[in-house]
PDB file of C-alpha atoms in Angstrom:
ATOM      1  CA  MET A   1      31.311 -35.336  20.999  1.00  0.00           C
ATOM      2  CA  LEU A   2      28.888 -35.703  18.148  1.00  0.00           C
ATOM      3  CA  ASP A   3      25.175 -35.132  18.136  1.00  0.00           C
ATOM      4  CA  ALA A   4      23.156 -37.999  16.589  1.00  0.00           C
ATOM      5  CA  ALA A   5      22.133 -35.545  13.876  1.00  0.00           C
ATOM      6  CA  VAL A   6      25.752 -35.377  12.792  1.00  0.00           C
ATOM      7  CA  LEU A   7      25.959 -39.111  12.206  1.00  0.00           C
ATOM      8  CA  PRO A   8      25.002 -40.289   8.757  1.00  0.00           C
ATOM      9  CA  HIS A   9      21.372 -41.514   8.749  1.00  0.00           C
ATOM     10  CA  ILE A  10      22.482 -45.001   7.699  1.00  0.00           C
ATOM     11  CA  ALA A  11      24.734 -45.290  10.746  1.00  0.00           C
ATOM     12  CA  VAL A  12      21.922 -44.232  13.033  1.00  0.00           C
ATOM     13  CA  ARG A  13      19.654 -46.959  11.646  1.00  0.00           C
ATOM     14  CA  ALA A  14      22.412 -49.592  11.480  1.00  0.00           C
ATOM     15  CA  PHE A  15      23.853 -48.885  14.911  1.00  0.00           C
ATOM     16  CA  PRO A  16      21.025 -47.596  17.098  1.00  0.00           C
ATOM     17  CA  ARG A  17      22.916 -48.240  20.352  1.00  0.00           C
ATOM     18  CA  LEU A  18      25.864 -46.237  19.094  1.00  0.00           C
ATOM     19  CA  ALA A  19      23.557 -43.427  18.087  1.00  0.00           C
ATOM     20  CA  MET A  20      21.868 -43.546  21.548  1.00  0.00           C
ATOM     21  CA  ALA A  21      25.307 -43.320  23.189  1.00  0.00           C
ATOM     22  CA  PHE A  22      26.286 -40.272  21.141  1.00  0.00           C
ATOM     23  CA  THR A  23      22.937 -38.650  21.906  1.00  0.00           C
ATOM     24  CA  ALA A  24      23.241 -39.343  25.620  1.00  0.00           C
ATOM     25  CA  HIS A  25      26.682 -37.779  25.753  1.00  0.00           C
ATOM     26  CA  ALA A  26      25.864 -34.781  23.566  1.00  0.00           C
ATOM     27  CA  GLY A  27      24.834 -32.409  26.343  1.00  0.00           C
ATOM     28  CA  ALA A  28      27.442 -29.918  25.277  1.00  0.00           C
ATOM     29  CA  MET A  29      26.135 -29.939  21.722  1.00  0.00           C
ATOM     30  CA  SER A  30      23.218 -27.783  20.621  1.00  0.00           C
ATOM     31  CA  SER A  31      20.231 -29.574  19.159  1.00  0.00           C
ATOM     32  CA  GLN A  32      20.094 -26.760  16.601  1.00  0.00           C
ATOM     33  CA  LEU A  33      23.374 -27.709  14.929  1.00  0.00           C
ATOM     34  CA  ARG A  34      22.949 -28.508  11.286  1.00  0.00           C
ATOM     35  CA  ILE A  35      24.104 -31.787   9.909  1.00  0.00           C
ATOM     36  CA  GLY A  36      27.839 -31.699   9.443  1.00  0.00           C
ATOM     37  CA  ARG A  37      28.473 -28.906  11.938  1.00  0.00           C
ATOM     38  CA  VAL A  38      30.885 -29.956  14.624  1.00  0.00           C
ATOM     39  CA  SER A  39      31.172 -27.795  17.666  1.00  0.00           C
ATOM     40  CA  LEU A  40      34.117 -28.654  19.924  1.00  0.00           C
ATOM     41  CA  THR A  41      36.092 -26.470  22.288  1.00  0.00           C
ATOM     42  CA  GLY A  42      39.605 -25.945  21.014  1.00  0.00           C
ATOM     43  CA  ASN A  43      38.510 -25.923  17.366  1.00  0.00           C
ATOM     44  CA  TYR A  44      39.226 -22.929  15.092  1.00  0.00           C
ATOM     45  CA  TYR A  45      36.397 -21.367  13.099  1.00  0.00           C
ATOM     46  CA  SER A  46      35.780 -18.675  10.530  1.00  0.00           C
ATOM     47  CA  ILE A  47      32.338 -17.172  11.198  1.00  0.00           C
ATOM     48  CA  THR A  48      30.284 -14.942   8.916  1.00  0.00           C
ATOM     49  CA  THR A  49      26.993 -13.424   9.968  1.00  0.00           C
ATOM     50  CA  VAL A  50      24.823 -10.885   8.167  1.00  0.00           C
ATOM     51  CA  THR A  51      22.659  -8.019   9.412  1.00  0.00           C
ATOM     52  CA  ALA A  52      18.868  -8.196   8.971  1.00  0.00           C
ATOM     53  CA  GLN A  53      17.896  -7.333   5.412  1.00  0.00           C
ATOM     54  CA  ARG A  54      21.602  -6.583   4.808  1.00  0.00           C
ATOM     55  CA  SER A  55      21.100  -3.253   6.498  1.00  0.00           C
ATOM     56  CA  PRO A  56      24.422  -1.340   6.400  1.00  0.00           C
ATOM     57  CA  CYS A  57      24.221  -0.377  10.075  1.00  0.00           C
ATOM     58  CA  PHE A  58      27.970  -0.673  10.630  1.00  0.00           C
ATOM     59  CA  VAL A  59      28.729   2.366   8.381  1.00  0.00           C
ATOM     60  CA  ASP A  60      27.890   4.213  11.591  1.00  0.00           C
ATOM     61  CA  PRO A  61      31.217   4.288  13.520  1.00  0.00           C
ATOM     62  CA  THR A  62      29.438   4.167  16.853  1.00  0.00           C
ATOM     63  CA  LEU A  63      27.715   0.896  15.920  1.00  0.00           C
ATOM     64  CA  ALA A  64      30.856  -0.600  14.416  1.00  0.00           C
ATOM     65  CA  ALA A  65      32.719   0.216  17.663  1.00  0.00           C
ATOM     66  CA  LEU A  66      29.931  -1.414  19.708  1.00  0.00           C
ATOM     67  CA  MET A  67      30.315  -4.562  17.570  1.00  0.00           C
ATOM     68  CA  VAL A  68      34.079  -4.591  18.155  1.00  0.00           C
ATOM     69  CA  GLU A  69      33.466  -4.233  21.892  1.00  0.00           C
ATOM     70  CA  GLN A  70      31.122  -7.266  21.852  1.00  0.00           C
ATOM     71  CA  LEU A  71      33.689  -9.387  19.995  1.00  0.00           C
ATOM     72  CA  GLU A  72      36.358  -8.343  22.488  1.00  0.00           C
ATOM     73  CA  GLN A  73      33.998  -9.274  25.329  1.00  0.00           C
ATOM     74  CA  CYS A  74      33.830 -12.857  23.984  1.00  0.00           C
ATOM     75  CA  ASP A  75      37.593 -13.105  24.424  1.00  0.00           C
ATOM     76  CA  ARG A  76      37.604 -11.407  27.842  1.00  0.00           C
ATOM     77  CA  SER A  77      34.930 -13.777  29.119  1.00  0.00           C
ATOM     78  CA  GLY A  78      36.944 -16.802  28.038  1.00  0.00           C
ATOM     79  CA  LEU A  79      34.485 -18.041  25.413  1.00  0.00           C
ATOM     80  CA  THR A  80      36.849 -17.426  22.495  1.00  0.00           C
ATOM     81  CA  ARG A  81      40.309 -16.430  21.387  1.00  0.00           C
ATOM     82  CA  SER A  82      40.063 -14.126  18.374  1.00  0.00           C
ATOM     83  CA  PHE A  83      42.622 -14.127  15.557  1.00  0.00           C
ATOM     84  CA  ALA A  84      40.941 -11.701  13.132  1.00  0.00           C
ATOM     85  CA  ARG A  85      37.737  -9.730  12.806  1.00  0.00           C
ATOM     86  CA  VAL A  86      36.294  -7.467  10.144  1.00  0.00           C
ATOM     87  CA  VAL A  87      33.083  -5.529  10.778  1.00  0.00           C
ATOM     88  CA  MET A  88      31.875  -4.801   7.223  1.00  0.00           C
ATOM     89  CA  PRO A  89      28.911  -2.396   6.661  1.00  0.00           C
ATOM     90  CA  ASP A  90      26.308  -5.210   6.608  1.00  0.00           C
ATOM     91  CA  HIS A  91      28.074  -8.287   7.927  1.00  0.00           C
ATOM     92  CA  LEU A  92      30.818  -9.595  10.192  1.00  0.00           C
ATOM     93  CA  HIS A  93      33.773 -11.919   9.599  1.00  0.00           C
ATOM     94  CA  TRP A  94      35.451 -13.487  12.646  1.00  0.00           C
ATOM     95  CA  VAL A  95      38.268 -15.982  12.897  1.00  0.00           C
ATOM     96  CA  MET A  96      38.439 -17.466  16.333  1.00  0.00           C
ATOM     97  CA  GLN A  97      39.061 -20.458  18.569  1.00  0.00           C
ATOM     98  CA  LEU A  98      36.172 -21.741  20.625  1.00  0.00           C
ATOM     99  CA  LYS A  99      37.415 -21.930  24.212  1.00  0.00           C
ATOM    100  CA  GLU A 100      34.180 -22.780  26.108  1.00  0.00           C
ATOM    101  CA  GLY A 101      30.664 -24.002  25.338  1.00  0.00           C
ATOM    102  CA  THR A 102      29.231 -24.641  21.893  1.00  0.00           C
ATOM    103  CA  LEU A 103      29.709 -22.681  18.729  1.00  0.00           C
ATOM    104  CA  SER A 104      25.997 -22.019  18.307  1.00  0.00           C
ATOM    105  CA  ARG A 105      25.684 -20.716  21.888  1.00  0.00           C
ATOM    106  CA  CYS A 106      28.735 -18.502  21.426  1.00  0.00           C
ATOM    107  CA  VAL A 107      27.381 -16.917  18.234  1.00  0.00           C
ATOM    108  CA  GLN A 108      23.887 -16.648  19.679  1.00  0.00           C
ATOM    109  CA  SER A 109      25.290 -14.834  22.734  1.00  0.00           C
ATOM    110  CA  LEU A 110      27.377 -12.493  20.568  1.00  0.00           C
ATOM    111  CA  LYS A 111      24.445 -11.628  18.309  1.00  0.00           C
ATOM    112  CA  SER A 112      22.057 -11.146  21.264  1.00  0.00           C
ATOM    113  CA  ARG A 113      24.419  -8.883  23.260  1.00  0.00           C
ATOM    114  CA  SER A 114      25.359  -6.873  20.194  1.00  0.00           C
ATOM    115  CA  ALA A 115      21.681  -6.462  19.118  1.00  0.00           C
ATOM    116  CA  ILE A 116      20.826  -5.131  22.601  1.00  0.00           C
ATOM    117  CA  ALA A 117      23.758  -2.664  22.498  1.00  0.00           C
ATOM    118  CA  ILE A 118      23.010  -1.565  18.915  1.00  0.00           C
ATOM    119  CA  ASN A 119      19.327  -1.045  19.604  1.00  0.00           C
ATOM    120  CA  ALA A 120      20.124   0.918  22.740  1.00  0.00           C
ATOM    121  CA  ALA A 121      22.498   3.148  20.814  1.00  0.00           C
ATOM    122  CA  ARG A 122      19.991   3.711  18.015  1.00  0.00           C
ATOM    123  CA  VAL A 123      17.219   4.176  20.601  1.00  0.00           C
ATOM    124  CA  SER A 124      15.150   1.660  18.699  1.00  0.00           C
ATOM    125  CA  GLU A 125      13.903  -1.886  18.802  1.00  0.00           C
ATOM    126  CA  GLY A 126      14.025  -4.508  16.151  1.00  0.00           C
ATOM    127  CA  THR A 127      15.959  -7.257  14.520  1.00  0.00           C
ATOM    128  CA  VAL A 128      19.616  -6.521  13.957  1.00  0.00           C
ATOM    129  CA  TRP A 129      20.828  -9.866  12.601  1.00  0.00           C
ATOM    130  CA  GLN A 130      19.560 -12.394  10.093  1.00  0.00           C
ATOM    131  CA  ARG A 131      18.917 -15.805  11.525  1.00  0.00           C
ATOM    132  CA  GLY A 132      21.784 -18.245  11.462  1.00  0.00           C
ATOM    133  CA  TYR A 133      25.384 -17.776  10.435  1.00  0.00           C
ATOM    134  CA  TYR A 134      27.977 -19.436   8.225  1.00  0.00           C
ATOM    135  CA  ASP A 135      30.823 -21.260   9.891  1.00  0.00           C
ATOM    136  CA  HIS A 136      33.916 -22.841   8.430  1.00  0.00           C
ATOM    137  CA  LEU A 137      35.875 -25.287  10.588  1.00  0.00           C
ATOM    138  CA  ILE A 138      39.569 -24.604  10.141  1.00  0.00           C
ATOM    139  CA  ARG A 139      40.840 -28.140  10.391  1.00  0.00           C
ATOM    140  CA  ASP A 140      44.551 -27.379  10.658  1.00  0.00           C
ATOM    141  CA  GLY A 141      45.715 -24.919  13.267  1.00  0.00           C
ATOM    142  CA  ASN A 142      48.455 -23.880  10.841  1.00  0.00           C
ATOM    143  CA  ASP A 143      45.780 -22.553   8.466  1.00  0.00           C
ATOM    144  CA  VAL A 144      44.410 -20.086  11.037  1.00  0.00           C
ATOM    145  CA  ARG A 145      46.773 -17.322   9.950  1.00  0.00           C
ATOM    146  CA  ALA A 146      45.995 -17.859   6.241  1.00  0.00           C
ATOM    147  CA  GLN A 147      42.267 -17.706   6.997  1.00  0.00           C
ATOM    148  CA  ALA A 148      42.778 -14.550   9.092  1.00  0.00           C
ATOM    149  CA  LEU A 149      44.621 -12.836   6.277  1.00  0.00           C
ATOM    150  CA  TYR A 150      41.925 -13.850   3.803  1.00  0.00           C
ATOM    151  CA  VAL A 151      39.268 -12.270   6.089  1.00  0.00           C
ATOM    152  CA  MET A 152      41.401  -9.148   6.484  1.00  0.00           C
ATOM    153  CA  ALA A 153      41.382  -8.739   2.664  1.00  0.00           C
ATOM    154  CA  ASN A 154      37.568  -8.480   2.541  1.00  0.00           C
ATOM    155  CA  PRO A 155      37.468  -4.647   2.772  1.00  0.00           C
ATOM    156  CA  VAL A 156      39.934  -4.436  -0.106  1.00  0.00           C
ATOM    157  CA  ARG A 157      37.873  -6.817  -2.263  1.00  0.00           C
ATOM    158  CA  ALA A 158      34.738  -4.780  -1.369  1.00  0.00           C
ATOM    159  CA  GLY A 159      36.436  -1.494  -2.356  1.00  0.00           C
ATOM    160  CA  LEU A 160      36.348  -0.128   1.189  1.00  0.00           C
ATOM    161  CA  ALA A 161      40.132   0.056   1.495  1.00  0.00           C
ATOM    162  CA  GLU A 162      43.091   0.050  -0.859  1.00  0.00           C
ATOM    163  CA  ARG A 163      45.396  -2.081   1.287  1.00  0.00           C
ATOM    164  CA  ILE A 164      44.960  -4.788   3.905  1.00  0.00           C
ATOM    165  CA  GLY A 165      45.147  -3.215   7.352  1.00  0.00           C
ATOM    166  CA  GLU A 166      43.844   0.276   6.535  1.00  0.00           C
ATOM    167  CA  TYR A 167      40.153  -0.484   7.070  1.00  0.00           C
ATOM    168  CA  PRO A 168      39.280   0.945  10.512  1.00  0.00           C
ATOM    169  CA  TRP A 169      37.055  -1.960  11.664  1.00  0.00           C
ATOM    170  CA  ALA A 170      39.471  -4.751  10.848  1.00  0.00           C
ATOM    171  CA  TRP A 171      41.911  -6.322  13.310  1.00  0.00           C
ATOM    172  CA  CYS A 172      44.340  -9.234  13.108  1.00  0.00           C
ATOM    173  CA  ARG A 173      46.471 -10.831  15.811  1.00  0.00           C
ATOM    174  CA  TRP A 174      49.471 -10.959  13.471  1.00  0.00           C
ATOM    175  CA  PRO A 175      51.397  -8.200  11.689  1.00  0.00           C
ATOM    176  CA  LEU A 176      50.062  -7.855   8.119  1.00  0.00           C
ATOM    177  CA  SER A 177      53.343  -7.036   6.361  1.00  0.00           C
TER     178      SER A 177
END
């Protein structure tokens, strides 16, 4: 289903009844979705989200482990199926399939739960994440593995590991050899 905001503005003006029909059936879509963002269950996404002020909070192994736990909780609860994840010092990469709800709600829930856990571990309050996130729709299910391997190479490109698979906060569903 598409939100009316996703339709080109010309189409909305030219076909107001069609736009009203899309809007009426867009209950599963978040009104916060940016133009061009499509959120459908079953789709594959690569998500990147950044910590507030690019704070390198995930250099702390306790906080990195909390973040991994929150990602795993998304899978256990049936919201997602993860294919790869990399918790970098100041951001997160996640390749997943949306199984339930909307993409924006899924990421919002992940960021909210992880912020609560991180603040509790640090015995502090405050913003953990920057607003928003970057998402890339993986249009072909066959490209999921390639995207997962690309994400897994991020620690190598950042100089945090010498080889794919040796960074402690990276995980991939497939063997990396």
